[in-house]
Short mmCIF file of C-alpha atoms in Angstrom, two decimals:
data_model
loop_
_atom_site.label_atom_id
_atom_site.label_comp_id
_atom_site.label_asym_id
_atom_site.label_seq_id
_atom_site.Cartn_x
_atom_site.Cartn_y
_atom_site.Cartn_z
CA MET A 799 0.00 0.00 0.00
CA THR A 800 1.55 3.25 -1.17
CA THR A 801 0.40 6.58 0.19
CA LEU A 802 1.18 9.73 -1.78
CA VAL A 803 1.92 12.77 0.40
CA LEU A 804 1.29 15.63 -1.99
CA CYS A 805 2.29 19.25 -1.37
CA VAL A 806 0.14 21.36 -3.70
CA ASP A 807 1.23 24.80 -4.92
CA ARG A 808 -1.37 26.11 -7.35
CA SER A 809 0.24 29.51 -7.87
CA SER A 810 3.70 27.98 -8.56
CA ASP A 811 5.42 30.02 -5.84
CA ILE A 812 7.71 27.09 -5.03
CA GLY A 813 8.74 26.58 -8.64
CA ARG A 814 9.53 30.26 -9.17
CA ALA A 815 11.43 30.56 -5.87
CA ALA A 816 13.60 27.48 -6.41
CA GLY A 817 13.83 27.71 -10.20
CA LEU A 818 12.93 24.02 -10.58
CA GLU A 819 10.36 22.12 -12.59
CA THR A 820 7.73 20.07 -10.83
CA PRO A 821 6.84 17.41 -9.86
CA ILE A 822 9.63 17.02 -7.34
CA VAL A 823 9.58 13.56 -5.78
CA GLY A 824 11.43 11.96 -2.92
CA TRP A 825 12.39 12.71 0.66
CA GLU A 826 15.84 14.09 -0.09
CA ALA A 827 14.65 16.14 -3.07
CA VAL A 828 11.86 17.79 -1.07
CA LYS A 829 14.19 18.30 1.89
CA SER A 830 16.67 20.07 -0.36
CA LEU A 831 13.82 22.09 -1.85
CA VAL A 832 12.95 23.42 1.62
CA THR A 833 16.41 24.98 1.84
CA ASP A 834 16.20 26.48 -1.64
CA VAL A 835 12.76 28.00 -1.10
CA GLY A 836 13.65 29.22 2.40
CA LEU A 837 16.81 30.95 1.17
CA ALA A 838 14.91 32.55 -1.73
CA ASP A 839 12.09 33.87 0.49
CA PRO A 840 12.26 33.07 4.22
CA GLU A 841 8.84 34.66 4.79
CA ASP A 842 7.01 32.42 2.31
CA SER A 843 4.49 30.05 3.90
CA SER A 844 5.41 27.47 1.26
CA VAL A 845 8.41 26.55 3.45
CA ASN A 846 6.04 25.49 6.22
CA CYS A 847 3.94 23.60 3.72
CA LEU A 848 6.96 21.62 2.52
CA LEU A 849 8.03 20.87 6.09
CA GLU A 850 4.52 19.69 6.95
CA ALA A 851 4.58 17.33 3.96
CA LEU A 852 7.90 15.89 5.19
CA ARG A 853 6.51 15.51 8.72
CA VAL A 854 3.42 13.67 7.50
CA ALA A 855 5.55 11.35 5.36
CA ARG A 856 7.86 10.67 8.34
CA ASP A 857 4.95 9.84 10.64
CA LEU A 858 3.46 7.45 8.08
CA ARG A 859 6.85 5.83 7.56
CA ASP A 860 7.19 5.32 11.31
CA GLU A 861 3.87 3.46 11.17
CA ARG A 862 5.37 1.09 8.58
CA GLU A 863 3.47 2.59 5.65
CA GLU A 864 5.10 2.97 2.28
CA THR A 865 4.98 6.65 1.38
CA VAL A 866 6.03 8.86 -1.50
CA VAL A 867 6.36 12.58 -0.83
CA ALA A 868 6.03 14.88 -3.83
CA VAL A 869 5.51 18.53 -4.74
CA VAL A 870 3.29 19.63 -7.64
CA SER A 871 2.63 23.17 -8.78
CA GLY A 872 0.56 24.95 -11.39
CA GLY A 873 1.88 26.55 -14.51
CA GLY A 874 0.58 28.80 -17.27
CA ASP A 875 -0.77 32.31 -17.50
CA SER A 876 -4.31 31.50 -16.33
CA LEU A 877 -6.08 29.46 -13.67
CA VAL A 878 -7.20 26.97 -16.29
CA GLY A 879 -3.63 26.51 -17.52
CA ALA A 880 -2.35 26.16 -13.95
CA ASP A 881 -4.92 23.50 -13.09
CA ARG A 882 -4.25 21.58 -16.28
CA SER A 883 -0.51 21.59 -15.62
CA LEU A 884 -1.11 20.44 -12.06
CA SER A 885 -3.46 17.64 -13.14
CA ALA A 886 -0.87 16.42 -15.68
CA GLN A 887 1.73 16.20 -12.91
CA VAL A 888 -0.67 14.23 -10.70
CA ASP A 889 -1.35 11.86 -13.63
CA GLU A 890 2.40 11.35 -14.00
CA LEU A 891 2.80 10.51 -10.31
CA CYS A 892 -0.15 8.11 -10.36
CA ALA A 893 1.21 6.34 -13.44
CA THR A 894 4.68 6.00 -11.90
CA TYR A 895 3.90 5.02 -8.29
CA ASP A 896 0.27 3.76 -8.52
CA PRO A 897 -0.72 5.04 -5.04
CA GLU A 898 -3.82 3.71 -3.30
CA SER A 899 -4.48 6.96 -1.47
CA ALA A 900 -3.14 10.47 -1.08
CA ILE A 901 -2.76 13.07 1.65
CA ILE A 902 -2.81 16.63 0.38
CA VAL A 903 -0.91 19.39 2.16
CA VAL A 904 -1.81 23.00 1.34
CA ASP A 905 -1.13 26.40 2.86
CA SER A 906 -3.99 28.50 1.46
CA ALA A 907 -7.61 28.33 0.43
CA ASP A 908 -6.61 28.88 -3.20
CA ASP A 909 -4.48 25.71 -3.16
CA GLU A 910 -7.33 23.83 -1.50
CA ARG A 911 -9.57 24.45 -4.50
CA VAL A 912 -7.63 21.92 -6.58
CA VAL A 913 -8.48 19.07 -4.20
CA PRO A 914 -11.26 17.84 -6.55
CA VAL A 915 -8.66 17.64 -9.34
CA VAL A 916 -6.57 15.23 -7.26
CA GLU A 917 -9.65 13.36 -6.00
CA SER A 918 -10.63 12.56 -9.58
CA ARG A 919 -7.39 10.61 -10.00
CA VAL A 920 -6.63 9.05 -6.59
CA ARG A 921 -8.52 8.58 -3.33
CA VAL A 922 -7.81 11.45 -0.92
CA ASP A 923 -7.72 10.39 2.74
CA SER A 924 -6.95 13.79 4.26
CA VAL A 925 -6.37 17.45 3.46
CA ASP A 926 -3.82 19.07 5.78
CA ARG A 927 -3.91 22.85 5.69
CA VAL A 928 -0.89 24.57 7.25
CA VAL A 929 -1.59 27.71 9.28
CA VAL A 930 1.47 29.68 10.39
CA ARG A 931 1.29 30.92 13.98
CA GLN A 932 2.14 34.56 14.68
CA ALA A 933 2.87 36.44 17.88
CA HIS A 934 -0.01 38.69 18.99
CA ASP A 935 1.85 41.79 20.09
CA ILE A 936 1.98 45.29 18.66
CA GLU A 937 5.18 44.72 16.72
CA SER A 938 3.83 41.60 15.04
CA SER A 939 0.57 43.39 14.24
CA TYR A 940 2.52 46.13 12.52
CA TYR A 941 4.54 43.52 10.66
CA LEU A 942 1.41 41.68 9.54
CA LEU A 943 -0.14 44.96 8.39
CA LYS A 944 2.97 45.68 6.38
CA GLN A 945 2.84 42.23 4.84
CA PHE A 946 -0.85 42.73 4.11
CA LEU A 947 -0.17 45.96 2.26
CA ALA A 948 2.54 44.21 0.25
CA ASP A 949 0.16 41.47 -0.90
CA GLU A 950 -1.32 42.56 -4.24
CA GLU A 951 -4.32 40.23 -4.09
CA LEU A 952 -5.34 41.39 -0.60
CA ARG A 953 -4.88 45.03 -1.58
CA THR A 954 -7.20 44.71 -4.56
CA THR A 955 -9.76 42.75 -2.53
CA VAL A 956 -9.94 45.03 0.55
CA LEU A 957 -8.30 48.38 -0.06
CA VAL A 958 -9.81 49.09 -3.48
CA PRO A 959 -13.48 48.77 -2.33
CA LEU A 960 -12.66 50.74 0.84
CA GLY A 961 -10.94 53.48 -1.14
CA ALA A 962 -13.81 53.67 -3.64
CA THR A 963 -16.28 53.96 -0.77
CA LEU A 964 -14.38 56.84 0.84
CA LEU A 965 -14.05 58.51 -2.57
CA PHE A 966 -17.74 58.32 -3.48
CA LEU A 967 -19.07 59.20 -0.01
CA PRO A 968 -18.48 63.00 -0.17
CA ILE A 969 -19.69 63.09 -3.80
CA LEU A 970 -22.95 61.32 -2.93
CA LEU A 971 -23.48 63.45 0.17
CA THR A 972 -23.25 66.64 -1.89
CA GLN A 973 -25.82 65.39 -4.40
CA PHE A 974 -28.25 63.32 -2.30
CA SER A 975 -29.53 63.03 1.23
CA PRO A 976 -27.43 61.08 3.79
CA ALA A 977 -29.90 58.18 3.71
CA VAL A 978 -29.70 57.83 -0.07
CA ALA A 979 -25.90 58.21 -0.05
CA LEU A 980 -25.41 55.55 2.65
CA ALA A 981 -27.86 53.23 0.90
CA GLY A 982 -25.96 53.58 -2.35
CA LEU A 983 -22.64 52.87 -0.68
CA ALA A 984 -24.08 49.86 1.14
CA ALA A 985 -25.36 48.52 -2.19
CA LEU A 986 -21.93 49.10 -3.76
CA LEU A 987 -20.13 47.25 -0.96
CA GLY A 988 -22.69 44.45 -1.13
CA ALA A 989 -22.10 44.07 -4.86
CA VAL A 990 -18.33 43.91 -4.29
CA LEU A 991 -18.72 41.27 -1.58
CA LEU A 992 -20.97 39.16 -3.81
CA TYR A 993 -18.52 39.64 -6.69
CA LYS A 994 -15.69 38.18 -4.63
CA GLY A 995 -17.76 35.73 -2.60
CA LEU A 996 -19.32 34.07 -5.66
CA ALA A 997 -15.91 33.99 -7.41
CA ILE A 998 -17.28 36.00 -10.33
CA ASP A 999 -13.81 37.48 -10.85
CA GLU A 1000 -12.36 34.01 -11.47
CA TYR A 1001 -15.14 33.22 -13.92
CA LEU A 1002 -14.62 36.49 -15.80
CA SER A 1003 -10.86 35.89 -15.93
CA GLU A 1004 -11.51 32.61 -17.75
CA VAL A 1005 -14.05 34.07 -20.19
CA PRO A 1006 -11.49 35.62 -22.63
CA GLU A 1007 -9.65 32.32 -22.93
CA GLN A 1008 -12.89 30.41 -23.47
CA VAL A 1009 -14.01 32.91 -26.11
CA ARG A 1010 -10.62 32.68 -27.81
CA GLU A 1011 -10.78 28.88 -27.86
CA ALA A 1012 -14.33 29.03 -29.21
CA LEU A 1013 -13.28 31.41 -32.00
CA TYR A 1014 -10.26 29.31 -32.94
CA SER A 1015 -12.34 26.13 -32.96
CA GLY A 1016 -14.93 27.69 -35.30
CA ARG A 1017 -17.96 27.21 -33.08
CA VAL A 1018 -21.23 28.53 -34.45
CA SER A 1019 -22.49 29.19 -30.92
CA VAL A 1020 -20.15 32.19 -30.56
CA VAL A 1021 -22.13 34.05 -33.23
CA THR A 1022 -25.52 32.83 -32.05
CA TYR A 1023 -24.74 33.87 -28.47
CA ALA A 1024 -24.00 37.40 -29.69
CA VAL A 1025 -27.23 37.42 -31.71
CA SER A 1026 -29.23 36.10 -28.74
CA LEU A 1027 -27.77 38.84 -26.53
CA GLY A 1028 -28.95 41.47 -29.02
CA LEU A 1029 -32.40 39.90 -29.26
CA GLY A 1030 -32.64 39.80 -25.47
CA LEU A 1031 -31.81 43.51 -25.24
CA ILE A 1032 -34.45 44.24 -27.88
CA GLY A 1033 -37.01 42.28 -25.86
CA ILE A 1034 -36.20 44.18 -22.68
CA PHE A 1035 -36.36 47.49 -24.56
CA LEU A 1036 -39.71 46.73 -26.19
CA GLY A 1037 -41.08 45.39 -22.93
CA ALA A 1038 -40.17 48.61 -21.18
CA LEU A 1039 -41.77 50.69 -23.93
CA SER A 1040 -45.01 48.74 -23.67
CA VAL A 1041 -45.52 49.62 -20.01
CA THR A 1042 -48.10 52.37 -19.58
CA PRO A 1043 -47.32 55.03 -16.95
CA GLN A 1044 -50.12 54.23 -14.52
CA MET A 1045 -50.17 55.41 -10.95
CA GLY A 1046 -51.08 53.51 -7.84
CA PRO A 1047 -49.80 50.30 -6.27
CA GLU A 1048 -52.60 48.24 -7.86
CA SER A 1049 -51.06 48.81 -11.32
CA VAL A 1050 -47.76 47.10 -10.49
CA VAL A 1051 -49.05 43.69 -11.57
CA VAL A 1052 -50.51 45.13 -14.78
CA ARG A 1053 -47.25 46.87 -15.69
CA THR A 1054 -45.33 43.66 -14.97
CA MET A 1055 -47.66 41.67 -17.20
CA GLN A 1056 -47.34 44.28 -19.97
CA PHE A 1057 -43.57 44.02 -19.84
CA THR A 1058 -43.71 40.22 -19.80
CA TYR A 1059 -46.23 40.00 -22.65
CA SER A 1060 -44.12 42.18 -24.95
CA ALA A 1061 -40.68 40.90 -23.95
CA VAL A 1062 -41.32 37.13 -23.84
CA PRO A 1063 -41.40 36.55 -27.65
CA TRP A 1064 -38.04 38.28 -28.10
CA LEU A 1065 -36.50 36.59 -25.05
CA ALA A 1066 -37.75 33.21 -26.27
CA LEU A 1067 -36.32 33.95 -29.71
CA ALA A 1068 -32.99 34.86 -28.09
CA ALA A 1069 -32.92 31.60 -26.12
CA LEU A 1070 -33.96 29.68 -29.26
CA THR A 1071 -31.11 31.27 -31.23
CA ALA A 1072 -28.57 30.38 -28.54
CA SER A 1073 -29.83 26.81 -28.30
CA ALA A 1074 -29.79 26.47 -32.11
CA GLY A 1075 -26.14 27.50 -32.17
CA ARG A 1076 -25.27 24.97 -29.48
CA LEU A 1077 -27.23 22.34 -31.40
CA LEU A 1078 -25.28 23.12 -34.58
CA ASP A 1079 -22.00 22.75 -32.66
CA GLU A 1080 -23.13 19.32 -31.50
CA LEU A 1081 -24.21 18.43 -35.03
CA ILE A 1082 -20.87 19.50 -36.52
CA GLY A 1083 -18.95 17.60 -33.83
CA THR A 1084 -18.04 13.95 -34.18
CA GLU A 1085 -19.74 12.74 -31.01
CA GLY A 1086 -23.29 13.24 -32.28
CA ILE A 1087 -26.19 15.15 -30.75
CA SER A 1088 -27.16 14.54 -27.14
CA THR A 1089 -30.81 14.39 -26.12
CA PRO A 1090 -30.85 17.55 -23.89
CA TYR A 1091 -29.70 19.74 -26.78
CA LEU A 1092 -32.49 18.33 -28.97
CA ASN A 1093 -35.10 19.01 -26.30
CA LEU A 1094 -33.90 22.53 -25.52
CA PRO A 1095 -35.37 24.45 -28.54
CA PHE A 1096 -38.79 22.84 -28.09
CA GLY A 1097 -38.69 23.53 -24.35
CA VAL A 1098 -37.88 27.19 -24.96
CA VAL A 1099 -40.80 27.60 -27.38
CA ALA A 1100 -43.20 25.76 -25.05
CA LEU A 1101 -42.16 27.85 -22.05
CA GLY A 1102 -42.53 31.06 -24.07
CA LEU A 1103 -46.06 30.10 -25.14
CA VAL A 1104 -47.15 29.29 -21.58
CA VAL A 1105 -45.69 32.48 -20.06
CA ARG A 1106 -47.17 34.67 -22.80
CA GLY A 1107 -50.55 32.94 -22.34
CA PHE A 1108 -50.66 33.72 -18.62
CA ALA A 1109 -49.55 37.33 -19.22
CA GLY A 1110 -52.23 37.72 -21.90
CA TRP A 1111 -54.86 36.35 -19.52
CA PHE A 1112 -54.04 39.04 -16.93
CA LEU A 1113 -54.04 41.82 -19.52
CA GLN A 1114 -57.29 40.69 -21.15
CA ARG A 1115 -58.99 40.48 -17.75
CA GLU A 1116 -57.93 44.08 -17.04
CA ALA A 1117 -59.12 45.22 -20.49
CA VAL A 1118 -55.60 46.22 -21.49
CA LEU A 1119 -55.80 43.79 -24.39
CA ALA A 1120 -58.90 43.68 -26.58
CA ASP A 1121 -60.87 40.45 -26.75
CA PRO A 1122 -59.68 38.56 -29.83
CA ARG A 1123 -62.23 37.38 -32.37
CA PHE A 1124 -62.06 34.13 -34.27
CA PHE A 1125 -64.51 33.87 -37.19
CA GLY A 1126 -66.80 36.32 -35.40
CA TYR A 1127 -66.58 34.44 -32.10
CA VAL A 1128 -65.23 36.38 -29.09
CA VAL A 1129 -62.46 34.47 -27.29
CA THR A 1130 -62.63 34.78 -23.50
CA PRO A 1131 -59.51 35.11 -21.31
CA GLN A 1132 -59.92 31.53 -20.08
CA GLN A 1133 -60.17 30.18 -23.63
CA ARG A 1134 -57.16 32.21 -24.66
CA LEU A 1135 -55.12 30.83 -21.76
CA ALA A 1136 -56.22 27.27 -22.52
CA VAL A 1137 -55.09 27.60 -26.15
CA PHE A 1138 -51.62 28.77 -25.14
CA ILE A 1139 -51.25 26.04 -22.49
CA VAL A 1140 -52.33 23.33 -24.93
CA ALA A 1141 -49.96 24.71 -27.57
CA GLY A 1142 -47.08 24.66 -25.09
CA ILE A 1143 -47.82 21.06 -24.10
CA VAL A 1144 -48.07 20.00 -27.76
CA VAL A 1145 -44.73 21.63 -28.61
CA SER A 1146 -43.11 19.97 -25.60
CA VAL A 1147 -44.46 16.53 -26.58
CA VAL A 1148 -43.30 17.05 -30.16
CA GLY A 1149 -39.84 17.87 -28.83
CA VAL A 1150 -39.72 14.65 -26.83
CA ARG A 1151 -40.81 12.63 -29.88
CA VAL A 1152 -38.23 14.32 -32.13
CA ALA A 1153 -35.44 13.81 -29.59
CA ALA A 1154 -36.38 10.16 -29.21
CA SER A 1155 -36.45 9.53 -32.95
CA VAL A 1156 -33.17 11.33 -33.68
CA SER A 1157 -31.16 9.97 -30.76
CA GLY A 1158 -32.65 6.48 -30.89
CA ASP A 1159 -33.53 6.48 -27.19
CA SER A 1160 -36.84 5.35 -25.77
CA LEU A 1161 -39.47 7.86 -24.66
CA GLU A 1162 -38.86 6.88 -21.03
CA ASP A 1163 -35.14 7.68 -21.30
CA VAL A 1164 -35.83 11.03 -22.99
CA ALA A 1165 -38.43 11.98 -20.35
CA GLN A 1166 -35.99 11.15 -17.57
#
């Protein structure tokens, strides 16, 4: 039974400090690496992470377990490139030593995010996160503050929102009342916290690379996504124009239904365009078309019919829409709603039948 003690460095601080390529394997190699990294930057927490990996390997060896201690790090100019490089190194270690389990040693939350990458290749028994202890006196607090100000990531996360708040506060106070100014600043800080808390910045940092890969690969969905975005903006614009300026709280529902009634066809068309582009990508690809992509256009149309039917029912009941006539027969709101609901169900059933016939699956599999 071989246990892999893995020191993970996603940001490649160890590789840059020591000037070595990873993976670095073996007790003596990692022990020598501690000296190199420590001499390059004695304040780097990676030194403690390497020592913790050696300690864990020593304890397991004392318990008569066969262990392999190794260091892997990310590479590349983006998070995707770093994770891919790290996963390739883990694949190399698994192919060479065939470990039954692994113990991961990290020194930050950012390194801990690659645990699923390792788990997909070898069973992970434990994740050991190293936390460096600091003295709690005034001198150490000053030192930590100095280190905090020297950290670029922490500065952009904390100081930039704080500085923007202090900058906008006097401007808002001169233009609005204190309540409105404080409410605006609270909303701004809340948006920043959600932006960082939901990792939207990481997602946006990967978007240019994904768009570049999509353009180089010739995907049709890149164009259809742009078209669907324009159609969605048109729907929102026309929906806003259709709202009548009524007063009173009782008109809120009516205005909402007016917006929905006018915007839904364009929004459904936007979603249909995006799904058609994705469907064409699947069709052009060699792996064939999967059932969800076949169902998606029919589901979009069915949902658009049902939502527009309910919005039309509200507006016809409030006499905002005139009663439609069909061969001289006046259609009531209930009949109008029933027609749209039935049409949506029919389109959905047709989509299931088409997906089943094209993919060759049974109706039960497509429904599931």
